[in-house]
mmCIF file of C-alpha atoms in Angstrom:
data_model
loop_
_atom_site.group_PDB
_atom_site.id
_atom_site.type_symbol
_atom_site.label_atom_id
_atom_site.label_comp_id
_atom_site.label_asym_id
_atom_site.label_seq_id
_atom_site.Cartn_x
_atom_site.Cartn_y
_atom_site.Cartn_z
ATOM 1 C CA UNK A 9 -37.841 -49.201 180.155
ATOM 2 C CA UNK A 10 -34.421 -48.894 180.049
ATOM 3 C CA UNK A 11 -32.760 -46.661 177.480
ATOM 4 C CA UNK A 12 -31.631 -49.512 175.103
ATOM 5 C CA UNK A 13 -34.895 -50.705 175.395
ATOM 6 C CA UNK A 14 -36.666 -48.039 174.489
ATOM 7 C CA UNK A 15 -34.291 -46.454 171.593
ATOM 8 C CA UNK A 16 -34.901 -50.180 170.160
ATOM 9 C CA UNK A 17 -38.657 -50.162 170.737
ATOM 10 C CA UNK A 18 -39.112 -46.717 168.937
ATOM 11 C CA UNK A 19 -37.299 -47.793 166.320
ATOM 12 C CA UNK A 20 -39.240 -50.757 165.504
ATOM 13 C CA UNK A 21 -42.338 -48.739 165.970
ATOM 14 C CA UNK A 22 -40.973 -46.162 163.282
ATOM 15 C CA UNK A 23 -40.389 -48.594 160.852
ATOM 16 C CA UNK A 24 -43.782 -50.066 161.197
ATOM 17 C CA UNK A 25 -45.261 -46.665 160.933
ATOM 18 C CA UNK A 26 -43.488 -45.983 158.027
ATOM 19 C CA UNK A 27 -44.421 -49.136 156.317
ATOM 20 C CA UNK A 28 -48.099 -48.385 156.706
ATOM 21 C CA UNK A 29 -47.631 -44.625 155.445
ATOM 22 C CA UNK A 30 -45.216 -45.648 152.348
ATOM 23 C CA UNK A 31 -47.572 -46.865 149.150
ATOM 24 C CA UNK A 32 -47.625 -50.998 148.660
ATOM 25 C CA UNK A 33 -45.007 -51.511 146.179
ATOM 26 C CA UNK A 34 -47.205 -53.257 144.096
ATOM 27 C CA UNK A 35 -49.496 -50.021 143.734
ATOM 28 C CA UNK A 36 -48.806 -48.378 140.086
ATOM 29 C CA UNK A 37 -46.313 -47.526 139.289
ATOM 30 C CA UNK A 38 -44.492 -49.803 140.630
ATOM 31 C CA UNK A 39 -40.938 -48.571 140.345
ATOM 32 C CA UNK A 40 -41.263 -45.494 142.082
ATOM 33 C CA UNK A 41 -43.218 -46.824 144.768
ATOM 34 C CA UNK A 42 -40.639 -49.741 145.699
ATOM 35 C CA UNK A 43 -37.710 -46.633 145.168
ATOM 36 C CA UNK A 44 -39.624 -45.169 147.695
ATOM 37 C CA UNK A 45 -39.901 -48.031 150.046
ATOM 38 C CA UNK A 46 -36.202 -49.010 149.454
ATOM 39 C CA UNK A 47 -35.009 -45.870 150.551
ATOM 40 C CA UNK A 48 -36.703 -45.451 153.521
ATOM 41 C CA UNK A 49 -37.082 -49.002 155.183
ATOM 42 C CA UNK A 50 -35.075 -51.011 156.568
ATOM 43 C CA UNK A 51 -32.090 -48.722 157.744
ATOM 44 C CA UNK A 52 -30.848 -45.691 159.867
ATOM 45 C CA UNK A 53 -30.871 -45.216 162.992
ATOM 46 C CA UNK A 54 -34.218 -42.905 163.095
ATOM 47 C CA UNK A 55 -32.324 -40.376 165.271
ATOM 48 C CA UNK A 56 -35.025 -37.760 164.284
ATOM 49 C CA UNK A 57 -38.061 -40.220 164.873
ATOM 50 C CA UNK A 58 -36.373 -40.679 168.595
ATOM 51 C CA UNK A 59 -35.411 -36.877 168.804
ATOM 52 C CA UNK A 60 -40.011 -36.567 168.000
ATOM 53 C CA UNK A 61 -40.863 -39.128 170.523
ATOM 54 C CA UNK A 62 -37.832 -38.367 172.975
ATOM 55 C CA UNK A 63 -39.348 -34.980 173.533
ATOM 56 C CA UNK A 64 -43.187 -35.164 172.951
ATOM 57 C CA UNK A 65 -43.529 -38.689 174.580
ATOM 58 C CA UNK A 66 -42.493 -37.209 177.801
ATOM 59 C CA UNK A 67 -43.074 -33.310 177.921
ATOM 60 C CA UNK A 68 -46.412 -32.833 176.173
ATOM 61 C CA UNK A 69 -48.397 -35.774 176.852
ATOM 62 C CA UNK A 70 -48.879 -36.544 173.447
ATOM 63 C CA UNK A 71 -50.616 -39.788 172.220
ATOM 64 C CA UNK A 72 -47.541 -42.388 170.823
ATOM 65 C CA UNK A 73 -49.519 -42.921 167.264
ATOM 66 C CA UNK A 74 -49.571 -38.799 167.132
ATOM 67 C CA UNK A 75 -45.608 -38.727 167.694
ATOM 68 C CA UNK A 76 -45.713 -41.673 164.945
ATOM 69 C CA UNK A 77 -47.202 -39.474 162.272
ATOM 70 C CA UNK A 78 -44.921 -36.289 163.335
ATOM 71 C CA UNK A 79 -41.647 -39.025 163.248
ATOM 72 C CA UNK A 80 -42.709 -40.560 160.247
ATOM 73 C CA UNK A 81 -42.466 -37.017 158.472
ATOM 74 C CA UNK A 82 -39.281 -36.010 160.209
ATOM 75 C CA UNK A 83 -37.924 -39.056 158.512
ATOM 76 C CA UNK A 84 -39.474 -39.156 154.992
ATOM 77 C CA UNK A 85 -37.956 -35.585 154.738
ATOM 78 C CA UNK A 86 -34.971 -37.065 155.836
ATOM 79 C CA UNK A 87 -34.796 -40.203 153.463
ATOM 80 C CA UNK A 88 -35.643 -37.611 150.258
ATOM 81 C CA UNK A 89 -32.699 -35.975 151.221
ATOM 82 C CA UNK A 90 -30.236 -38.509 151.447
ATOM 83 C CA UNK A 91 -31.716 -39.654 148.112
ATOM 84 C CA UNK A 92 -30.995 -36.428 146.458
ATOM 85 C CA UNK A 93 -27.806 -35.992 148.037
ATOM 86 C CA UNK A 94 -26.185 -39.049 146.400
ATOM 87 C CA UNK A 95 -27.634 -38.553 142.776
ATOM 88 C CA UNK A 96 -24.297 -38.142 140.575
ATOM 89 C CA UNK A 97 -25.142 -34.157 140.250
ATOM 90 C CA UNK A 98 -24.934 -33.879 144.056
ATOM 91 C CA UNK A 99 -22.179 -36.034 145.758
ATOM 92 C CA UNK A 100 -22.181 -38.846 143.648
ATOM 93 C CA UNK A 101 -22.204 -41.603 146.479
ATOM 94 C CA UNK A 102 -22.516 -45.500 145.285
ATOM 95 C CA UNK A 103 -23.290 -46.637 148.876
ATOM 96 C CA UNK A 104 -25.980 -45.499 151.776
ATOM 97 C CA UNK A 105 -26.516 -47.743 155.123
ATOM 98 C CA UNK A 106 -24.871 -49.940 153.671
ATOM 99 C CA UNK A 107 -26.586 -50.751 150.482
ATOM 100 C CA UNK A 108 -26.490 -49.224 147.072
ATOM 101 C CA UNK A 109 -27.589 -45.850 146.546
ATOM 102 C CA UNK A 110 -31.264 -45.544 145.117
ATOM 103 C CA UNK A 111 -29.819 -43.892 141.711
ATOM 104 C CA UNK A 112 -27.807 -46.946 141.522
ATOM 105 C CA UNK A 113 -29.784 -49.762 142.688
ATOM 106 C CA UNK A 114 -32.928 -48.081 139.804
ATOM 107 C CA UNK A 115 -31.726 -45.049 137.884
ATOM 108 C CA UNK A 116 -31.261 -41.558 138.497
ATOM 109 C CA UNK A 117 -34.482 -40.927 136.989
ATOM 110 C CA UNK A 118 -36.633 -42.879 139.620
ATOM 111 C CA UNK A 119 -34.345 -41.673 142.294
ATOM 112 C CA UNK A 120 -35.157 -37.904 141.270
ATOM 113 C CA UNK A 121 -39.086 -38.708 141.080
ATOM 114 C CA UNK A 122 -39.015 -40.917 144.864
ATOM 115 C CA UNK A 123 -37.527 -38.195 146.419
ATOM 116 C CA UNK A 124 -39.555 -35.652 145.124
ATOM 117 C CA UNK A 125 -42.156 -38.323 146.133
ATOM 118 C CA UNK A 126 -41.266 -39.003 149.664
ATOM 119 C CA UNK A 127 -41.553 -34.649 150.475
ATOM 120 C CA UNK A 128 -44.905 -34.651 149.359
ATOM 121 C CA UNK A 129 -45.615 -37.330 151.564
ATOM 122 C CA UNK A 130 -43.974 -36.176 154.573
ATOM 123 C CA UNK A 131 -46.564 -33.079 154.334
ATOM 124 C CA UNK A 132 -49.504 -35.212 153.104
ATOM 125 C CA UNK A 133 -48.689 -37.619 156.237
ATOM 126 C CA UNK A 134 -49.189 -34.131 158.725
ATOM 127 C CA UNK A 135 -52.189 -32.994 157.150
ATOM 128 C CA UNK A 136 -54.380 -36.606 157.587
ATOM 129 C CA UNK A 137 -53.849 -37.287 160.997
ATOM 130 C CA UNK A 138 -54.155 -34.775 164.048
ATOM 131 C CA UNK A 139 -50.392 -34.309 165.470
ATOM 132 C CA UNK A 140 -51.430 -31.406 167.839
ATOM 133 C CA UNK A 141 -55.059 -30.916 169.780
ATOM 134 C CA UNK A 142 -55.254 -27.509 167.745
ATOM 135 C CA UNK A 143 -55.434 -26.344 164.538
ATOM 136 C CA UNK A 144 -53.170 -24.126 164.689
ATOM 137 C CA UNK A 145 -51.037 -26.039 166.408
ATOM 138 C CA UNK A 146 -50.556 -28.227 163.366
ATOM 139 C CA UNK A 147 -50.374 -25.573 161.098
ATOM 140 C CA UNK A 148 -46.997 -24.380 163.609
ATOM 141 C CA UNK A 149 -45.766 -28.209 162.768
ATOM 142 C CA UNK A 150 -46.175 -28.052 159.330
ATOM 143 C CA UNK A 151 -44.431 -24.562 158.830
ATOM 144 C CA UNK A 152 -41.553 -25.825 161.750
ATOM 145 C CA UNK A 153 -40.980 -29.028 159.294
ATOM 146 C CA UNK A 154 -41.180 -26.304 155.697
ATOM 147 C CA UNK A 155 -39.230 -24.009 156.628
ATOM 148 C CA UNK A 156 -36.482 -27.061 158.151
ATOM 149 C CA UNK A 157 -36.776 -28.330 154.610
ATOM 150 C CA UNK A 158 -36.154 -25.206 152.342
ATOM 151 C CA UNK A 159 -33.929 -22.872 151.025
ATOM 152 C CA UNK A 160 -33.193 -21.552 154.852
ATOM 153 C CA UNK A 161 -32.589 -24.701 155.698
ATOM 154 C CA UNK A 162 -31.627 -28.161 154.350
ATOM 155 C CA UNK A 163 -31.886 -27.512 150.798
ATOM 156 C CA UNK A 164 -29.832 -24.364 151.246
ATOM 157 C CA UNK A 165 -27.489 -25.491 153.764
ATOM 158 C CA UNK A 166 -26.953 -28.439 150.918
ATOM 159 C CA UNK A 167 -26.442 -25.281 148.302
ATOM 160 C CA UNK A 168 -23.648 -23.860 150.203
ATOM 161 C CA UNK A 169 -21.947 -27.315 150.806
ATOM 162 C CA UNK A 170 -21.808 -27.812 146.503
ATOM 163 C CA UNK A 171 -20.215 -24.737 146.349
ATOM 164 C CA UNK A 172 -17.700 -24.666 149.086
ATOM 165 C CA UNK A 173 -16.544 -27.671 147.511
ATOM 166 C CA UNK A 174 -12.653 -26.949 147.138
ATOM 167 C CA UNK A 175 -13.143 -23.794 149.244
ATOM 168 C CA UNK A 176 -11.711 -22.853 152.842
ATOM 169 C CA UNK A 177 -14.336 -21.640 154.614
ATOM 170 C CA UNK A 178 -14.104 -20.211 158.315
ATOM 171 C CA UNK A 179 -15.275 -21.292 161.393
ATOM 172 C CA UNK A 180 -18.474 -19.028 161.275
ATOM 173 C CA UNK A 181 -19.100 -20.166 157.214
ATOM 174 C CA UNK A 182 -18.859 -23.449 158.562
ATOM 175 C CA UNK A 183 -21.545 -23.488 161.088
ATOM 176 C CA UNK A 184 -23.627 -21.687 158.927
ATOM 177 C CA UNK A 185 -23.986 -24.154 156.470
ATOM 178 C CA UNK A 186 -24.082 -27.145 158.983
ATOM 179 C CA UNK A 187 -26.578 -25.718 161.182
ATOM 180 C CA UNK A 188 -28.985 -25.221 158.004
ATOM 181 C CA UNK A 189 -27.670 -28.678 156.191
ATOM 182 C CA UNK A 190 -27.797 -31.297 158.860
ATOM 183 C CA UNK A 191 -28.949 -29.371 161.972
ATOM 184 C CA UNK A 192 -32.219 -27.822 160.578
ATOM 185 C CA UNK A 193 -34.211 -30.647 160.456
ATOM 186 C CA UNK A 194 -32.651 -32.372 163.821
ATOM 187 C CA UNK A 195 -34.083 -28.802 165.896
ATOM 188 C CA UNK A 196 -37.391 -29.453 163.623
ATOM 189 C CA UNK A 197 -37.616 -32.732 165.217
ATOM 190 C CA UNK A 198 -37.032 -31.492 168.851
ATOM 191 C CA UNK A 199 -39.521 -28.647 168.576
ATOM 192 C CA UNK A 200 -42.443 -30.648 166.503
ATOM 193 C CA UNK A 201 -42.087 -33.436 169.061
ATOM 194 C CA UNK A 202 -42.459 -29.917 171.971
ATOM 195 C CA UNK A 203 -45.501 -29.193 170.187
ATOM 196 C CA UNK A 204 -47.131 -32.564 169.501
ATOM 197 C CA UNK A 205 -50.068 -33.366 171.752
ATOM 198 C CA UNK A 206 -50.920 -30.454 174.484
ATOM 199 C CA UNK A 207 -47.305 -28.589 173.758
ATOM 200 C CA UNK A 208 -44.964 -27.025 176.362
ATOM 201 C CA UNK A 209 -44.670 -23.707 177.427
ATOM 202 C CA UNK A 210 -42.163 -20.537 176.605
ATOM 203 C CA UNK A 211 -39.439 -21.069 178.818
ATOM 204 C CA UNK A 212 -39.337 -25.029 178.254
ATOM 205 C CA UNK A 213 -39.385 -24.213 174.315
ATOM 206 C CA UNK A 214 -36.711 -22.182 174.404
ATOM 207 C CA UNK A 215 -34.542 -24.393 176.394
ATOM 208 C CA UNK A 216 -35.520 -27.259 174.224
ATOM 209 C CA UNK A 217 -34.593 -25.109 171.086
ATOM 210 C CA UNK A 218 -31.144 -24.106 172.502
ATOM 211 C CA UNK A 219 -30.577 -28.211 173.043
ATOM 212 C CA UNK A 220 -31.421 -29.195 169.733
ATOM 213 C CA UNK A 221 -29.058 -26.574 167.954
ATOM 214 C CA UNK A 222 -26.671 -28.191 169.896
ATOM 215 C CA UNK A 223 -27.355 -31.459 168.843
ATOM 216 C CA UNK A 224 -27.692 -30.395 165.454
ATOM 217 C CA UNK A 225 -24.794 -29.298 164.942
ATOM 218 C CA UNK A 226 -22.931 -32.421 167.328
ATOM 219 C CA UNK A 227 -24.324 -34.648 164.878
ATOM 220 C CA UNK A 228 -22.450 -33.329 162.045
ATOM 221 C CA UNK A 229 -19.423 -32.672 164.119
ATOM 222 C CA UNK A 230 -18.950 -36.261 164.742
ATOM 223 C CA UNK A 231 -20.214 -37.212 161.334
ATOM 224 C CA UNK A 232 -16.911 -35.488 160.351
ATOM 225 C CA UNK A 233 -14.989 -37.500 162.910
ATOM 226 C CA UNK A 234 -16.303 -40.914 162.022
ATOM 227 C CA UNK A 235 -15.857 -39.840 158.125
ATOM 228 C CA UNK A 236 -11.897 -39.242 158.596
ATOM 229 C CA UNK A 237 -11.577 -41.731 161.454
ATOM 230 C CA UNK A 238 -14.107 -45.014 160.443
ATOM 231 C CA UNK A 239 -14.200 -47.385 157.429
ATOM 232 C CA UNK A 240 -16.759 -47.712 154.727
ATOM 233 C CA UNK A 241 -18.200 -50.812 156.258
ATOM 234 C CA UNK A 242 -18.945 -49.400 159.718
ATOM 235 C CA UNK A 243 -20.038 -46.001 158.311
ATOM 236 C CA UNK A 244 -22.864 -48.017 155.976
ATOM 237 C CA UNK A 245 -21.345 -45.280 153.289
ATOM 238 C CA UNK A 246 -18.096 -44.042 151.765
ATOM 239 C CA UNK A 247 -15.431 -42.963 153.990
ATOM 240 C CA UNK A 248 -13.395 -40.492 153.703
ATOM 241 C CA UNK A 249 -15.604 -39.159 150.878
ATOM 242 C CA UNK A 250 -15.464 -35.189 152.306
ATOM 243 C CA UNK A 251 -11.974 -34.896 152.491
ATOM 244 C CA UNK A 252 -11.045 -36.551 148.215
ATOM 245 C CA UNK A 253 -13.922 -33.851 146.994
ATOM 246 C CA UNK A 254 -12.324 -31.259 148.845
ATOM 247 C CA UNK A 255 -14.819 -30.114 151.151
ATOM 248 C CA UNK A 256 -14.454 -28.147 154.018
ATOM 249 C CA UNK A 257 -15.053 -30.251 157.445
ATOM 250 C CA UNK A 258 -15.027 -29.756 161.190
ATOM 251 C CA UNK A 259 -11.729 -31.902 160.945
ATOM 252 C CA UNK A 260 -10.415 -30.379 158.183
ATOM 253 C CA UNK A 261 -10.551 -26.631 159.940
ATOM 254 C CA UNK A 262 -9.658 -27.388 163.204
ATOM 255 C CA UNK A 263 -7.889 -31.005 163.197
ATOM 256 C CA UNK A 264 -9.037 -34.009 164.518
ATOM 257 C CA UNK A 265 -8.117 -33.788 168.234
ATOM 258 C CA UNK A 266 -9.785 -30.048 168.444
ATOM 259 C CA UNK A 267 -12.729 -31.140 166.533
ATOM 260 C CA UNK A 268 -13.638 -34.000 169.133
ATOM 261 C CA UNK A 269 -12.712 -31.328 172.104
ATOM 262 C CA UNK A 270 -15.526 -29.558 170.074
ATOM 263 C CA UNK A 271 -17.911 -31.955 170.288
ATOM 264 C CA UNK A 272 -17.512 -32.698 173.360
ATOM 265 C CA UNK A 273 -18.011 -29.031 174.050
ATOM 266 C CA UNK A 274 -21.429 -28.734 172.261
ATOM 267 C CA UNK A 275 -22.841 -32.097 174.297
ATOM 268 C CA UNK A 276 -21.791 -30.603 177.197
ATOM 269 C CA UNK A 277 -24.091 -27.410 176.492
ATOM 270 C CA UNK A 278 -26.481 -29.701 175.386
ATOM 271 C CA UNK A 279 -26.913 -31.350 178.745
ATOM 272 C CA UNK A 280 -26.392 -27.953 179.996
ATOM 273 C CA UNK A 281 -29.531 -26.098 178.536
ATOM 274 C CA UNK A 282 -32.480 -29.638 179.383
ATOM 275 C CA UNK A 283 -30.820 -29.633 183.618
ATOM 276 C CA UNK A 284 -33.734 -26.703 184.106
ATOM 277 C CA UNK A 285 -36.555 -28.998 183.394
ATOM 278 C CA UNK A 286 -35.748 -31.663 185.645
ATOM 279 C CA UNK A 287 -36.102 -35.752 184.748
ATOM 280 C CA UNK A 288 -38.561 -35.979 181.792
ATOM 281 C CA UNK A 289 -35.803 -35.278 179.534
ATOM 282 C CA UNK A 290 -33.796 -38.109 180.751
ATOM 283 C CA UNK A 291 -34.531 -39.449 176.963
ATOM 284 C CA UNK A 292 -33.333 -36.160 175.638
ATOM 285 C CA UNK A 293 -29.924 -36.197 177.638
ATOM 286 C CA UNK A 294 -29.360 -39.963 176.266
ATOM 287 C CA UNK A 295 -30.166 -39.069 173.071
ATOM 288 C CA UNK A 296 -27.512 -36.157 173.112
ATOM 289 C CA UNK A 297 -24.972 -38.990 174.655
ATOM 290 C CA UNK A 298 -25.990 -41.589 171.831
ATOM 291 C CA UNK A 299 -25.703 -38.850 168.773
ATOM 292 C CA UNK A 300 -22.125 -37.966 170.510
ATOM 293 C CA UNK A 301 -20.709 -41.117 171.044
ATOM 294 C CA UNK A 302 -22.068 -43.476 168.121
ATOM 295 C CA UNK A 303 -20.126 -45.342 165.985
ATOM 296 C CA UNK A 304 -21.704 -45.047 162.159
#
């Protein structure tokens, strides 16, 4: 399968997934489950799901409806936090992938409660179904996916963007908030997808740790690219949103021609750190080339 192919196939397999792991939307109550649903289905790209199945389906021999499970949390995490992100005491966005924001579409209320909602069910989703052949292998994927989530990671890295807001921060600050905000939970998807099924070993981990902090951190570097360069209707959100609250961004420190050289940079290492362990991480090296080089 070529690589179109197959980012389009496990796509289409995560939504399914997630449609039979959401609650029916006419289960009570009814508004927060179809909150719930309307965040997560039915948009994104699933660049974490593919980031799980990118790396398990090919290095640990891991059974496709375990790597659904482990994606399917990956991305309920994520939804909740795009959810929370856009209520008005966060960022205030109107618009997400290209619809209105949950808060809008219901009320703040119900967006508050299905985000709270969708963690608890990205941790309910790993604890019915067997990701890893051991037990404490699982337990590793359920404390790789907390401690993504919390205050040393998303959460906090979400903390320090509220209050840089208006703030130059340096280079170092900089990173140190994205790699916790955006590229916690991209290396949690990378290393529960290395330790679905069978797992790898030491050396393969570590390479496949140093690749997804690259990637993590890519992601938001061209995030802040395509937000100062792109349009609200290819983005699927406000453009240009970063720069009128006056936060700090890769583009905003270093200008837009460095920041791309910087990118490029960090894809280049990314590449760099999978050549070791040969062609199953073909998937993993297209990945890095489709986070670097899409459009929205």
């Amino acid at each position: 399968m070529n690589f179109p192919d197959w980012l389009t196939y496990i796509q289409q397999r995560t939504e399914t997934a997630l449609h039979a792991v959401l609650p029916a939307a006419s289960l009570a109550p009814v508004k927060l489950h179809g909150a719930m649903r309307y965040a997560v289905l039915g948009g994104g790209k699933r660049v974490r799901a593919l980031l799980v199945h990118g790396t398990g389906g090919f290095l640990t021999h891991a059974r496709p409806e375990q790597l659904d499970r482990a994606a399917c949390a990956v991305e309920l995490i994520h939804a909740y936090s795009l959810i929370h992100d856009d209520l008005p005491c966060m960022d205030d966005d109107k618009l997400r992938r290209g619809k209105p924001t949950v808060h809008v579409e219901y009320d703040e209320a119900t967006a508050l409660l299905a985000g709270d909602a969708l963690q608890t069910l990205a941790f309910q989703t790993l604890t019915e179904y067997q990701v890893c052949t051991t037990a404490a292998g699982q337990i590793e994927i359920i404390q790789l996916l907390s401690q993504a989530a919390g205050s040393h990671g998303m959460v906090g890295g979400q903390a320090i963007d509220i209050a840089s807001a208006g703030c130059e921060l340096t280079r170092e600050e900089l990173e140190s908030m994205h790699v916790r905000k955006t590229g916690a939970l991209i290396r949690a998807a990378v290393l529960i997808g290395a330790r679905a099924g069978e797992g790898v070993n030491d050396d393969r981990r570590r390479r496949l740790d140093i690749y997804a902090k690259r990637i993590g951190l890519l992601y938001q570097v061209v995030d802040d690219i395509l937000d100062m360069a792109s349009d609200t209707a290819t983005l699927g959100k406000t453009a240009g949103k970063d720069a009128s609250c006056g936060k700090p961004t890769y583009v905003s420190l270093l200008g837009l021609a460095d920041a791309r050289r910087f990118a490029n940079d960090l894809l280049v290492e990314a590449h760099d750190a999978l050549a070791p362990l040969g062609e199953r991480t073909s998937r993993l090296h297209e990945l890095a080339d489709f986070i670097a080089h899409r459009a929205s």
